[in-house]
XYZ file of C-alpha atoms in Angstrom:
452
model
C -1.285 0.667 35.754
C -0.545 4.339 34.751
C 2.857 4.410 32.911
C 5.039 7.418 32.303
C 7.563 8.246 29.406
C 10.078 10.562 28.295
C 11.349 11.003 24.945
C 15.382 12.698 25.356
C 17.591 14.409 22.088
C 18.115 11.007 20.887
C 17.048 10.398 16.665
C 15.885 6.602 17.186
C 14.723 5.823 20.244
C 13.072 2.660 21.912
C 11.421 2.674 25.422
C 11.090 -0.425 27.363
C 8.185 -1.044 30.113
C 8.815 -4.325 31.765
C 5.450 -5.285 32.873
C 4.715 -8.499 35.712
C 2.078 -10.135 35.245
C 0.087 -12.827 36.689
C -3.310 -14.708 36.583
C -4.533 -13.141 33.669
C -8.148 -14.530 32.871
C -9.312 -12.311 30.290
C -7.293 -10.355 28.534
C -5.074 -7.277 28.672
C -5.430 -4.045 27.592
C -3.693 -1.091 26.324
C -5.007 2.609 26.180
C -3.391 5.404 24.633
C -4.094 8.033 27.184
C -2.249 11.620 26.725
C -0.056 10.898 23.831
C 1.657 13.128 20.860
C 0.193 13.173 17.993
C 3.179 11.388 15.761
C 3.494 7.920 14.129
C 5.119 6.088 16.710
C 4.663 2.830 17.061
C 3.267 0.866 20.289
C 4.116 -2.838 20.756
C 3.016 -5.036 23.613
C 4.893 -8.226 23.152
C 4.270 -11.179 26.003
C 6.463 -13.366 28.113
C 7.510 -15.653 24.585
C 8.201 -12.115 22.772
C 5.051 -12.529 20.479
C 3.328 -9.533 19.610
C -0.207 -8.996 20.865
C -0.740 -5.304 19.858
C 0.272 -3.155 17.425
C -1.018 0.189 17.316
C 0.541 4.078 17.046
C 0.272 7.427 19.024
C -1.427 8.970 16.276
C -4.252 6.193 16.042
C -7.480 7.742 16.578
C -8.714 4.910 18.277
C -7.301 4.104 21.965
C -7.833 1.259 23.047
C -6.706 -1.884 22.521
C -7.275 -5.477 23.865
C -6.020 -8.998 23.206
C -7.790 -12.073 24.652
C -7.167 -15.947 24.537
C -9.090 -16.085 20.869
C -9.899 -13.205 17.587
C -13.484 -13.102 19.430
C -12.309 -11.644 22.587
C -9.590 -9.502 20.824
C -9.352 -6.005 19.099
C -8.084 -4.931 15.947
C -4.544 -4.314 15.743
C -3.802 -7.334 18.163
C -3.070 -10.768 18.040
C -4.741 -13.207 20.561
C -3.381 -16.210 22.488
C -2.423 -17.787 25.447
C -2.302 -14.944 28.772
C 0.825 -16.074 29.719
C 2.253 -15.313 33.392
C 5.661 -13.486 33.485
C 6.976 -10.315 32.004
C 5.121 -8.651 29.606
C 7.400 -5.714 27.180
C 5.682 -2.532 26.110
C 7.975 -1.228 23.841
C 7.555 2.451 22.302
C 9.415 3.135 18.897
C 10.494 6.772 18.129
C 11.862 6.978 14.847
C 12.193 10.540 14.323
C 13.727 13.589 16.757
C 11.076 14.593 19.095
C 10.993 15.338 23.217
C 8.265 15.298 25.036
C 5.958 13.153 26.936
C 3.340 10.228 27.056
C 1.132 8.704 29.150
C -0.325 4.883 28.543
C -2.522 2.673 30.493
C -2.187 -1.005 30.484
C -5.223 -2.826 32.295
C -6.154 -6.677 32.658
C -9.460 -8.196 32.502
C -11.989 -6.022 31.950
C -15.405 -6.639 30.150
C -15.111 -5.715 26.384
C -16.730 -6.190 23.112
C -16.969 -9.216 21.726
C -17.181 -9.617 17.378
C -19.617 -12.230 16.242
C -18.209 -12.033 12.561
C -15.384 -10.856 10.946
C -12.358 -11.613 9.386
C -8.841 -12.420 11.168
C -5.531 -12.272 9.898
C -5.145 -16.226 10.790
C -7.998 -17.657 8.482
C -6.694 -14.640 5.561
C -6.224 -17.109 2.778
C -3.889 -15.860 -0.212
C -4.752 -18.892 -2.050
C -8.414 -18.434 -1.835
C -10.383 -18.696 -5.396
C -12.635 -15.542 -5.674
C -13.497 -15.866 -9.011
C -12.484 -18.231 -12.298
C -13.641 -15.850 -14.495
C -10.419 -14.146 -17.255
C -11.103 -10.258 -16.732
C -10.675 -6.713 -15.173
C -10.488 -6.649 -11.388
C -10.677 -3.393 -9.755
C -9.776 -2.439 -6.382
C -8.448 0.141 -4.288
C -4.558 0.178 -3.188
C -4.016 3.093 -0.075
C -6.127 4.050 2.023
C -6.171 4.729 5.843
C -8.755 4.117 9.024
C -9.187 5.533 12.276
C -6.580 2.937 13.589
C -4.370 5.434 12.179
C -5.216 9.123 10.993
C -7.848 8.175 8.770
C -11.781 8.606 9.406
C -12.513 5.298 8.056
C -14.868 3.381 10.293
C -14.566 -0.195 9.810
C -18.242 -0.955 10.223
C -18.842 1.238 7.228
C -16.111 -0.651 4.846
C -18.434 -3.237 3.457
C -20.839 -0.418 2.544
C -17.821 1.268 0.454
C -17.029 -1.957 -1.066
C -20.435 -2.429 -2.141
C -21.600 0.680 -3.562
C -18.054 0.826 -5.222
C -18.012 -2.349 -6.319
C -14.680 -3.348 -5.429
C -12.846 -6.745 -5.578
C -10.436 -5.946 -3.554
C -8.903 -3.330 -0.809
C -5.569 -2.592 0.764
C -5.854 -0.651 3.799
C -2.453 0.796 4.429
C -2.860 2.671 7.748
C 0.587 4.147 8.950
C 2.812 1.374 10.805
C 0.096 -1.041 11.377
C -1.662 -3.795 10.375
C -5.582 -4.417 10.388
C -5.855 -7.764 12.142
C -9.638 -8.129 11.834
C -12.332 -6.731 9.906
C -15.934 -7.141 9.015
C -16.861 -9.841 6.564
C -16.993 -8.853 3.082
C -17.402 -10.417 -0.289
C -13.993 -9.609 -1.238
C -10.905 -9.091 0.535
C -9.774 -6.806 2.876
C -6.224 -7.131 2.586
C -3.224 -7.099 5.187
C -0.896 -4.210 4.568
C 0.304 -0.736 5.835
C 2.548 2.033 4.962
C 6.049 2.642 6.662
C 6.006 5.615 7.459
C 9.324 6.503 10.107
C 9.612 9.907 9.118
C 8.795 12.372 5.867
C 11.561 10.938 3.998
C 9.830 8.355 2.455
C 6.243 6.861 3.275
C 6.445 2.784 1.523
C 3.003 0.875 1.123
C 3.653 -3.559 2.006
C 1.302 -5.126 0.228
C 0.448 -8.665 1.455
C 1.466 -9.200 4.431
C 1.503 -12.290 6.558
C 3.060 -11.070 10.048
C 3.615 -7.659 11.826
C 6.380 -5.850 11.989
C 8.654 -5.658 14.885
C 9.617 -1.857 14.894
C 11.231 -2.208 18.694
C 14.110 -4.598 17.175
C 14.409 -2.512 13.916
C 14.560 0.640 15.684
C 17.552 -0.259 17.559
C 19.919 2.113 15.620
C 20.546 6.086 15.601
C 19.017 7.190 12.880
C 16.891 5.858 9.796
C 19.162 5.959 7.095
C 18.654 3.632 3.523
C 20.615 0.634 5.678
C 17.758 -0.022 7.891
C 14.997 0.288 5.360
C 17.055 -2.354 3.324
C 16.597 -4.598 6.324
C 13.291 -3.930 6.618
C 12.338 -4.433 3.013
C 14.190 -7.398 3.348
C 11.489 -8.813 5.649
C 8.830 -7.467 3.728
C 10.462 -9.822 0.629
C 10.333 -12.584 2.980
C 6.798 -12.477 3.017
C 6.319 -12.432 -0.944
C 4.350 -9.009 0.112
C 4.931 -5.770 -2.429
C 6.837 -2.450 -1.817
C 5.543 0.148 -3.200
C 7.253 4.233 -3.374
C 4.731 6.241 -2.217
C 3.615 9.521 -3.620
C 7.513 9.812 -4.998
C 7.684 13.375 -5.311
C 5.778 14.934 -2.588
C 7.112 18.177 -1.495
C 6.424 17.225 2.094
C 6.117 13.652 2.224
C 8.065 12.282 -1.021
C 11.331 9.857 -0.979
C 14.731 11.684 -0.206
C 16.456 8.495 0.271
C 19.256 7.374 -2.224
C 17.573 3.878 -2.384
C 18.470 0.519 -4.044
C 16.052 0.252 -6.693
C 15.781 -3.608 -7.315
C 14.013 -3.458 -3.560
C 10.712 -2.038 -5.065
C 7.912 -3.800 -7.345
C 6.014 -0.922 -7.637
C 5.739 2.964 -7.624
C 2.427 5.111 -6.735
C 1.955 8.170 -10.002
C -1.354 8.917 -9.255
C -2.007 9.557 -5.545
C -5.672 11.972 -4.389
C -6.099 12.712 -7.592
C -8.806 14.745 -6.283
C -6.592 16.712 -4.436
C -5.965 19.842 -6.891
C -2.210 20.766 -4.877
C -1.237 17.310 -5.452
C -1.200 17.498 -9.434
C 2.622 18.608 -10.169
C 3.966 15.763 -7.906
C 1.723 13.093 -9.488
C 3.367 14.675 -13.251
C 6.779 14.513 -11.847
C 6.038 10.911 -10.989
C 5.212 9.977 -13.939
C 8.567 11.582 -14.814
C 10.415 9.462 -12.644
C 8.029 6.580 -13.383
C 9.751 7.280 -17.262
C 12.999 7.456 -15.921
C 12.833 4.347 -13.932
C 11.604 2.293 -17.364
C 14.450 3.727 -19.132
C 17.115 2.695 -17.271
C 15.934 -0.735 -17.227
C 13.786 -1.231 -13.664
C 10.784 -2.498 -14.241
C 8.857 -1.198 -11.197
C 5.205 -0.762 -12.616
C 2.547 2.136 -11.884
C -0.480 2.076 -9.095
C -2.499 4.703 -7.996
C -4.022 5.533 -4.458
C -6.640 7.130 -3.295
C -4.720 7.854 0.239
C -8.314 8.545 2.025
C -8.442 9.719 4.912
C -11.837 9.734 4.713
C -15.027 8.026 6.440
C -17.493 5.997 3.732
C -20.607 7.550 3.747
C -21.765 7.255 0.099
C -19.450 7.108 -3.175
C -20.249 11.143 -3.782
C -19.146 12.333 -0.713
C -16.071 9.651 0.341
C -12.363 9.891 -1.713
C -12.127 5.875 -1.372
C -11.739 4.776 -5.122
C -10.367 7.515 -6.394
C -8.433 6.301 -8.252
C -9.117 2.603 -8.636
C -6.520 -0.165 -10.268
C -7.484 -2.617 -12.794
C -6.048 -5.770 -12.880
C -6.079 -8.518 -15.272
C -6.322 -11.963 -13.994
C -6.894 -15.536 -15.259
C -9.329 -16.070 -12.233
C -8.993 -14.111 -8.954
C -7.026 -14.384 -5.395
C -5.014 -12.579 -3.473
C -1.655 -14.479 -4.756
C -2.702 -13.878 -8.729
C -3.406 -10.397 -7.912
C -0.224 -9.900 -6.180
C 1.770 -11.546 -9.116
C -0.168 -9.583 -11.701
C 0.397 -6.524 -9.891
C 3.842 -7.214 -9.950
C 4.601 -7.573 -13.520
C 2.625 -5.023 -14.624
C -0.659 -6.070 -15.805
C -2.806 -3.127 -14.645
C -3.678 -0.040 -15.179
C -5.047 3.087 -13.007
C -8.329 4.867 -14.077
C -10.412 7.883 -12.425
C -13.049 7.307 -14.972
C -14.409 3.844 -14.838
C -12.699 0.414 -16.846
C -11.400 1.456 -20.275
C -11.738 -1.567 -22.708
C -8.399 -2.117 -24.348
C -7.357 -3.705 -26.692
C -3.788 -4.980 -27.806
C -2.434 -7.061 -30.712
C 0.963 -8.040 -31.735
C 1.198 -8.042 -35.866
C 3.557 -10.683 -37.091
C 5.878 -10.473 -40.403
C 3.123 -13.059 -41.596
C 0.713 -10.624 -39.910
C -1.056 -13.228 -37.447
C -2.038 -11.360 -34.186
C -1.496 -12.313 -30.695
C -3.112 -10.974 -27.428
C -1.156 -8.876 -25.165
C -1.387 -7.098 -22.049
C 0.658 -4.590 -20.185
C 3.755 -5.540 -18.801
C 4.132 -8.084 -21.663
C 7.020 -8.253 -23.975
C 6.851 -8.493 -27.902
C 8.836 -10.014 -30.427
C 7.675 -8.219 -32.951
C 8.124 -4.655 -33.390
C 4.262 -3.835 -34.750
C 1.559 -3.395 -32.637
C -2.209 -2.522 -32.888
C -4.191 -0.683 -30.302
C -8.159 -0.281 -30.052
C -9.085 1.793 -26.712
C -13.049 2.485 -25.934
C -14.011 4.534 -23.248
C -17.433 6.016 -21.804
C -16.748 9.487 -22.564
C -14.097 11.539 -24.955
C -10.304 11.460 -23.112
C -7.183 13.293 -24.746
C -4.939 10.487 -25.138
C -1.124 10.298 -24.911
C 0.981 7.611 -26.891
C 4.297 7.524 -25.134
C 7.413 5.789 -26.526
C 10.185 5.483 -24.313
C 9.251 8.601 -22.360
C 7.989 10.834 -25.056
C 4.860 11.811 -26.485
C 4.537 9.917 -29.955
C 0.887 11.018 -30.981
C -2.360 12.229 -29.395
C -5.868 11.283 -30.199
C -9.118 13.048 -28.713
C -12.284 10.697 -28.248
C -14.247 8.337 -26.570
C -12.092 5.532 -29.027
C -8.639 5.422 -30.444
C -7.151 3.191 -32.720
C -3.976 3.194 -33.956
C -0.743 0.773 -35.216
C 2.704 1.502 -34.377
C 6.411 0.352 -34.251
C 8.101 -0.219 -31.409
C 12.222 0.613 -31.401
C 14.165 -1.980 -30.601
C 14.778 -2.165 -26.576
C 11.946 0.410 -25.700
C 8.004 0.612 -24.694
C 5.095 2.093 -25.076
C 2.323 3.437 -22.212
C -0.690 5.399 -23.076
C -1.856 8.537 -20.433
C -5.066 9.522 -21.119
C -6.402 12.725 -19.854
C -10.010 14.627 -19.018
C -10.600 18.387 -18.551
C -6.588 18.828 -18.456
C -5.897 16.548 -15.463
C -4.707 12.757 -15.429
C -7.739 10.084 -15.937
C -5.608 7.341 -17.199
C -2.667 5.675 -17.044
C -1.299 2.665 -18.180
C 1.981 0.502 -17.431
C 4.235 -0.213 -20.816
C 4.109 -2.862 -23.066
C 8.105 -3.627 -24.174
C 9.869 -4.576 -27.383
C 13.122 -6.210 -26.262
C 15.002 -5.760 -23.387
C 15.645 -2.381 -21.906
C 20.050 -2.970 -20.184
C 19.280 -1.792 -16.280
C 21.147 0.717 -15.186
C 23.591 0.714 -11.467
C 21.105 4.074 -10.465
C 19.580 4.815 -7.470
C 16.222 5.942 -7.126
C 17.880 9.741 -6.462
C 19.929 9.547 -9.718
C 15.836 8.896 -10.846
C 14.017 11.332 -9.657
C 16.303 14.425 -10.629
């Protein structure tokens, strides 16, 4: 069944297909056959209104197929039942644009079949990876060919490997990865929003897929609907993250609520020399954000696009987050992530070091995102090779210290913090989130009150 479409002058725009079906025995399929190349999503829902598929235009694979079980089903889809009645393919446009599209939707045809891999309905967030206290390190935005990306999913347990990872996020554009090849640590379900270049959001953790038809429903995207959808995100105890903030092209113009975010993104393709001045005004904002009281900590992203051929040639890991847990899964990493108890390094795990020095001067361990009640505190960094180092209280550059170590002691002012930035060759290696002294009063600002 060929089907036809036609975008009109409209901002926001959903197109219904009401599709009758019968005597399915297989499954049913959808291919993307002459399509723009835009993020738009694609939703086949069946007679109950459950989604089966979830894919975009700009996907760079086509097809699609959901079946009665994960075996007999594709990635971006959900299996189940093959219900009689009438099935809804619903296009989303979120974003002005006419023109034309052209989808297939078939029913049973011979396909595939995946003797191993990971679903979305066995993903366990309670799942014990590890017992061990330490330095997890993982990777936090990345993208596959089930969006733009080159990432071939059959090469993402290689990448894991030879990286060592403990954990990934793949955060293609509107979707979510359904099922993926068994690994030794998780592959976890997320994407990025991404309606228009206004503002591109990373969900961390999620549990169910997003129904763009039913948010779409409205004229334009304006900071009212993302509040609903980041409502539903919260819902799912998943993470919002602000993308690459302050991307000329691609950064946040909305004047958004800022107690919807846990996190912001200051180091995104590092290895991407143009992108350099928007990951420094990040860390600007990131400054800006602490000092007015919103504690919305730092990640960093690779944003590969990227297939994994070997750890020379592929962007995946660059940079990688380190996170400190009391034993590993996905739930602990999500909490740790959001208060704060990471850092983001290009140049391999740093070993730091952090004690609080009491009036009597006893010491206590601390970690980043931690609060002290003391004012004095002692830091011993160690890294592989020499790094200029940055000690920043509330927002400005206390001290710097050249070397592969620095130690130092320090006073904290009362309702402030302290982060570290450490840098190689001139360009950002390091960078920590803030340890606090007292409580920093939030501020009514919104994020663009922030990010001037």
């Amino acid at each position: 069944m060929i089907l036809n479409g036609m975008f009109t002058e409209k901002e926001c725009e959903v197109l219904t297909f009401n599709l009758n079906f019968r005597n399915i025995k297989k499954n049913i399929i959808l291919f993307l056959k002459n399509c723009p190349d835009e993020h738009f999503p694609v939703t086949l829902k069946d007679p109950n209104g459950n989604i089966r598929i979830l894919t975009t235009f700009k996907s760079k694979e086509k097809i699609f197929y959901s079946g009665k079980n994960f075996e007999e089903s594709s990635n971006c889809t959900l299996p189940g039942e093959l219900l009689d009645g009438i099935w809804k393919l619903e296009v989303a446009k979120p974003y002005a644009f006419r023109g034309m599209f052209v989808l297939e939707i078939l029913k049973d045809v011979d396909m595939n079949k995946s003797p191993s891999f990971m679903d979305i309905s066995k993903f366990d967030f309670e799942k014990q990876f590890s017992k061990k206290s330490r330095w997890y390190k993982g990777e936090l935005h990345a993208h596959t060919k089930f969006s733009d990306g080159l990432l071939d999913l059959k090469n993402l347990p290689k990448g894991i490997k030879e990286l060592n990872l403990d954990f990934i996020f793949l955060t293609d554009h509107n979707v979510v990865s359904t099922k993926t090849p068994l690994t030794t640590s998780p592959i976890i379900p997320s994407t990025e929003l991404t309606l228009m270049e206004n503002g591109h959001f990373n969900f961390l953790g999620l549990k169910s897929l997003p129904d763009y038809s039913a948010f779409l429903k409205v004229k334009k995207v304006n900071p009212e609907l993302l509040k609903t959808i980041f409502e539903w995100v919260k819902k799912q105890n998943a993470l919002l993250v602000i993308n690459h903030p302050l991307n000329a092209t691609m950064g946040v113009n909305y004047n958004l609520d800022l107690n919807d975010f846990d996190l912001i993104e200051v180091l995104n393709s590092p290895y991407n020399d143009q992108k350099t001045q928007f990951n420094i005004d990040a860390l600007k904002a990131f400054d800006g954000l602490l000092i007015n009281g919103y504690k919305i900590f730092a990640v960093g992203g690779s944003d590969s696009h990227s297939d994994f051929i070997d750890k020379d040639s592929s962007f995946l890991g660059r940079p990688l987050n380190y996170v400190h847990m009391n034993g590993f899964s996905v739930n602990k990493l999500l909490q740790s992530l959001k208060i704060g108890k990471s850092y983001i390094s290009t140049v391999g795990e740093i070993d730091f070091s952090f004690n609080e020095i009491s009036n009597k001067d006893e010491e206590k361990e601390i970690f980043f995102g931690e609060t002290l009640n003391n004012t004095l505190i002692e830091c011993s960094i160690s890294a592989k090779e020499n790094i200029s180092w940055k000690i920043i209280i509330n927002g400005e550059i206390s001290s710097e210290i050249i070397g592969d170590k620095c130690n130092f002691k320090t006073n904290l002012p009362e309702h402030g913090y302290l982060r570290i930035e450490g840098y190689k060759n001139k360009e950002i290696a390091v960078i920590t989130n803030p340890i606090f002294f007292g409580e920093i009063e939030k501020t009514n600002k919104k994020w663009l009150d922030i990010r001037k």
